[in-house]
Amino acid sequence: MGIPVVTPPLPLRTERLVLRTVRPGDRAAIGAYCADPEVTRYLPFPALDEEGLDGRMERMLGGTAPAEVGEMLSLAVEHEGTLVGDLMLRLSAAHGPDLPPSIAELGWVFAPSYAGRGFATEAARALVDLAFTAYPLHRLIAQLDPRNTASARLCERLGMTHEAHTREDYPDRDGGWSDTAVYGLLRREWEAARA
Ligand SMILES: CC(C)(COP(=O)(O)OP(=O)(O)OC[C@H]1O[C@@H](n2cnc3c(N)ncnc32)[C@H](O)[C@@H]1OP(=O)(O)O)[C@@H](O)C(=O)NCCC(=O)NCCS
């Protein structure tokens, strides 16, 4: 069973950013950084061609009000009217057929031209607050290739704990296997950090 469909309180405004649902007109901006192999190096998809971008846009445009495990919220992040990146919150587990999702996963992709200014951190912090406020979650996670040090540092800035390093559990694009780092943040840790 899902939770009653929650309409997240969007757009969210932070000091420098606006977080809003994705629109068809975002295609060119999202396509520009998702076509960059440096950006997608540690993502679960290769640099996107037009067909790959069609699929990603379709998923993102549908990600407005997740209610069931497997569904996601997709957000575009704007700075001064320019799309600088995107965020994802995917409901990833519930612990009984009559229980709402209690674990969700965070994801982020930002344009390299806007890296190094704290935008991803500022946006992801707002998404963490939204996740624990709008959904009855107990725990947030992020999973990443341990070689993705920029993403690992972002998790640490968010106050997440490095909980696990699993070996060769994800097929890489060269026919081999890569490891996974798991970061977690519990609701009580989020509450304590806000107090
Ligand atoms: C992961 C990713 C979003 C991180 O981007 P980022 O630019 O490093 O993160 P931020 O925008 O939060 O910027 C943080 C950096 O800016 C610096 N910074 C400058 N001003 C800052 C501010 N006001 N607040 C916080 N950090 C600030 C920080 O020191 C940090 O630099 P450092 O990592 O060298 O110490 C980006 O590398 C990316 O999109 N990668 C490709 C996609 C990807 O791999 N996604 C994750 C899959 S798991």
Coordinates of C-alpha atoms and ligand atoms in Angstrom, one line a residue:
M1 CA 0.0 0.0 0.0
G2 CA 1.2 3.5 -0.6
I3 CA 0.9 6.6 1.4
P4 CA -1.8 9.2 0.5
V5 CA -0.3 11.1 -2.4
V6 CA 1.5 14.0 -0.8
T7 CA 1.9 17.2 -2.9
P8 CA 5.4 18.4 -1.7
P9 CA 5.5 22.1 -0.8
L10 CA 7.1 23.3 -4.0
P11 CA 8.8 25.4 -5.2
L12 CA 11.3 25.5 -2.3
R13 CA 13.5 28.6 -2.0
T14 CA 16.9 28.7 -0.3
E15 CA 19.3 31.5 0.0
R16 CA 20.5 31.2 -3.6
L17 CA 18.4 28.6 -5.2
V18 CA 14.9 27.6 -6.3
L19 CA 13.9 23.9 -6.3
R20 CA 10.9 23.0 -8.4
T21 CA 9.5 20.2 -10.4
V22 CA 11.0 19.5 -13.8
R23 CA 9.4 21.0 -17.0
P24 CA 9.7 19.9 -20.6
G25 CA 11.6 23.2 -21.3
D26 CA 14.4 22.0 -19.0
R27 CA 15.5 19.4 -21.6
A28 CA 18.3 21.4 -23.2
A29 CA 19.9 22.4 -19.9
I30 CA 19.6 18.9 -18.4
G31 CA 20.7 17.4 -21.7
A32 CA 23.8 19.5 -21.8
Y33 CA 25.4 18.2 -18.6
C34 CA 24.1 14.7 -19.0
A35 CA 25.8 14.4 -22.3
D36 CA 29.2 15.0 -20.6
P37 CA 31.0 11.7 -19.8
E38 CA 32.8 13.3 -16.9
V39 CA 29.4 14.1 -15.3
T40 CA 28.0 10.6 -15.9
R41 CA 31.2 8.7 -15.0
Y42 CA 29.8 7.4 -11.8
L43 CA 26.1 7.5 -12.6
P44 CA 24.1 4.4 -13.5
F45 CA 23.7 5.6 -17.1
P46 CA 26.3 6.6 -19.7
A47 CA 26.6 10.0 -21.3
L48 CA 23.1 10.6 -22.7
D49 CA 22.3 10.8 -26.4
E50 CA 18.9 12.1 -27.5
E51 CA 17.1 8.8 -26.9
G52 CA 18.7 8.4 -23.5
L53 CA 17.6 12.0 -22.7
D54 CA 14.1 11.2 -23.8
G55 CA 13.9 8.4 -21.2
R56 CA 15.5 10.5 -18.4
M57 CA 13.2 13.5 -19.1
E58 CA 10.1 11.2 -19.1
R59 CA 11.1 9.8 -15.7
M60 CA 11.8 13.2 -14.3
L61 CA 8.6 14.8 -15.6
G62 CA 6.7 11.9 -14.0
G63 CA 8.4 12.5 -10.7
T64 CA 6.1 14.9 -9.0
A65 CA 4.3 13.2 -6.2
P66 CA 5.8 9.8 -5.2
A67 CA 3.6 7.6 -3.1
E68 CA 4.7 4.0 -3.6
V69 CA 8.1 2.3 -3.2
G70 CA 10.0 2.8 -6.4
E71 CA 8.5 6.2 -7.2
M72 CA 10.5 9.4 -7.1
L73 CA 10.4 13.1 -6.8
S74 CA 12.5 14.9 -9.3
L75 CA 13.6 18.5 -8.9
A76 CA 15.2 21.0 -11.1
V77 CA 17.5 23.4 -9.2
E78 CA 17.7 27.0 -10.5
H79 CA 20.2 29.8 -9.6
E80 CA 19.2 33.2 -10.8
G81 CA 16.8 31.7 -13.3
T82 CA 19.3 29.2 -14.8
L83 CA 19.0 25.5 -14.3
V84 CA 22.2 24.4 -12.5
G85 CA 21.4 20.8 -11.6
D86 CA 18.8 18.2 -10.6
L87 CA 17.9 16.2 -7.5
M88 CA 16.1 13.0 -6.9
L89 CA 14.3 11.5 -3.9
R90 CA 13.2 7.9 -4.5
L91 CA 11.0 6.0 -2.0
S92 CA 13.0 2.8 -1.7
A93 CA 11.6 0.6 1.0
A94 CA 8.6 0.0 3.3
H95 CA 8.5 -2.6 6.0
G96 CA 5.1 -4.2 5.6
P97 CA 2.2 -4.2 3.2
D98 CA 0.2 -1.7 5.3
L99 CA 3.1 0.5 6.2
P100 CA 4.3 3.7 4.3
P101 CA 7.8 3.9 2.9
S102 CA 10.3 4.4 5.6
I103 CA 13.5 4.6 3.6
A104 CA 14.3 6.9 0.6
E105 CA 17.3 7.5 -1.5
L106 CA 18.8 10.8 -2.5
G107 CA 20.5 11.6 -5.8
W108 CA 22.1 14.6 -7.4
V109 CA 23.6 15.7 -10.7
F110 CA 25.0 19.3 -11.2
A111 CA 26.4 21.1 -14.2
P112 CA 30.2 21.3 -13.9
S113 CA 30.1 25.0 -14.7
Y114 CA 28.3 25.5 -11.4
A115 CA 30.5 23.2 -9.3
G116 CA 32.5 24.2 -6.3
R117 CA 30.1 26.9 -5.0
G118 CA 28.1 24.9 -2.6
F119 CA 25.0 24.8 -4.8
A120 CA 24.6 21.0 -4.6
T121 CA 25.0 21.1 -0.8
E122 CA 22.5 23.9 -0.4
A123 CA 20.0 22.2 -2.7
A124 CA 20.4 18.7 -1.1
R125 CA 20.0 20.2 2.4
A126 CA 16.7 21.6 1.3
L127 CA 15.7 18.2 -0.1
V128 CA 16.6 16.4 3.1
D129 CA 14.4 18.8 5.0
L130 CA 11.6 18.3 2.6
A131 CA 12.0 14.5 2.7
F132 CA 11.7 14.3 6.5
T133 CA 9.0 16.9 6.7
A134 CA 6.7 15.7 3.9
Y135 CA 7.2 12.0 4.2
P136 CA 7.1 9.6 7.2
L137 CA 10.6 8.5 6.6
H138 CA 12.9 6.9 9.2
R139 CA 16.1 7.0 7.1
L140 CA 17.6 8.6 4.1
I141 CA 20.4 7.0 2.1
A142 CA 22.8 7.8 -0.7
Q143 CA 24.6 5.1 -2.7
L144 CA 27.7 5.9 -4.7
D145 CA 30.8 4.6 -6.4
P146 CA 33.5 5.1 -3.7
R147 CA 35.7 6.7 -6.3
N148 CA 33.1 9.5 -6.6
T149 CA 34.8 11.6 -4.0
A150 CA 32.9 14.8 -4.8
S151 CA 29.6 13.0 -4.0
A152 CA 31.1 11.4 -0.9
R153 CA 32.1 14.9 0.4
L154 CA 28.6 16.1 -0.3
C155 CA 27.1 13.3 1.8
E156 CA 29.5 14.2 4.6
R157 CA 28.5 17.9 4.4
L158 CA 24.9 16.8 4.7
G159 CA 25.8 15.0 8.0
M160 CA 25.4 11.5 6.6
T161 CA 27.3 8.6 8.0
H162 CA 29.4 6.3 5.8
E163 CA 27.8 3.1 6.8
A164 CA 29.0 0.5 4.4
H165 CA 31.3 -0.3 1.5
T166 CA 30.2 -3.3 -0.5
R167 CA 32.5 -4.9 -2.9
E168 CA 31.9 -5.5 -6.6
D169 CA 28.1 -5.3 -6.4
Y170 CA 27.4 -3.1 -9.4
P171 CA 28.2 -3.9 -13.0
D172 CA 30.4 -1.2 -14.6
R173 CA 30.4 -0.1 -18.2
D174 CA 33.5 -2.0 -19.0
G175 CA 32.1 -5.4 -18.2
G176 CA 33.6 -5.5 -14.7
W177 CA 32.2 -4.7 -11.3
S178 CA 32.4 -1.6 -9.1
D179 CA 32.0 -1.2 -5.4
T180 CA 29.3 0.8 -3.6
A181 CA 29.5 3.2 -0.7
V182 CA 26.4 3.6 1.4
Y183 CA 25.7 6.8 3.4
G184 CA 22.8 7.1 5.8
L185 CA 21.0 9.8 7.8
L186 CA 18.4 8.9 10.4
R187 CA 15.4 11.0 11.2
R188 CA 16.6 11.5 14.8
E189 CA 20.0 12.7 13.6
W190 CA 18.3 15.2 11.3
E191 CA 16.1 16.4 14.2
A192 CA 19.1 16.7 16.5
A193 CA 21.1 18.7 13.9
R194 CA 18.2 21.2 13.5
A195 CA 17.6 21.6 17.3
Ligands
LIG1 C1 28.4 15.3 -6.8 C2 28.3 16.7 -7.2 C3 26.8 17.2 -7.2 C4 29.1 17.6 -6.2 O1 29.2 18.9 -6.7 P1 30.1 19.9 -5.9 O2 30.3 21.1 -6.8 O3 31.4 19.3 -5.4 O4 29.2 20.2 -4.6 P2 28.7 21.6 -4.1 O5 28.0 22.4 -5.2 O6 28.0 21.4 -2.8 O7 30.1 22.5 -3.8 C5 30.9 22.0 -2.8 C6 32.3 22.5 -3.0 O8 32.3 23.9 -3.1 C7 33.0 24.5 -2.0 N1 32.1 25.6 -1.6 C8 32.2 26.9 -2.0 N2 31.3 27.6 -1.5 C9 30.5 26.8 -0.7 C10 29.4 27.0 0.1 N3 28.8 28.2 0.2 N4 28.8 26.0 0.7 C11 29.4 24.8 0.6 N5 30.4 24.5 -0.1 C12 31.0 25.5 -0.8 C13 33.2 23.4 -1.0 O9 34.3 23.6 -0.3 C14 33.2 22.2 -1.9 O10 34.5 22.0 -2.4 P3 35.4 20.7 -2.1 O11 34.6 19.5 -2.4 O12 36.5 20.9 -3.1 O13 35.7 20.8 -0.7 C15 28.9 16.9 -8.6 O14 30.3 16.5 -8.6 C16 28.2 16.1 -9.7 O15 27.2 16.5 -10.2 N6 28.9 15.0 -10.2 C17 28.4 14.3 -11.3 C18 27.1 13.5 -11.0 C19 27.3 12.5 -9.9 O16 28.3 11.8 -9.8 N7 26.3 12.4 -9.0 C20 26.3 11.6 -7.8 C21 26.0 10.2 -8.1 S1 26.1 9.2 -6.6

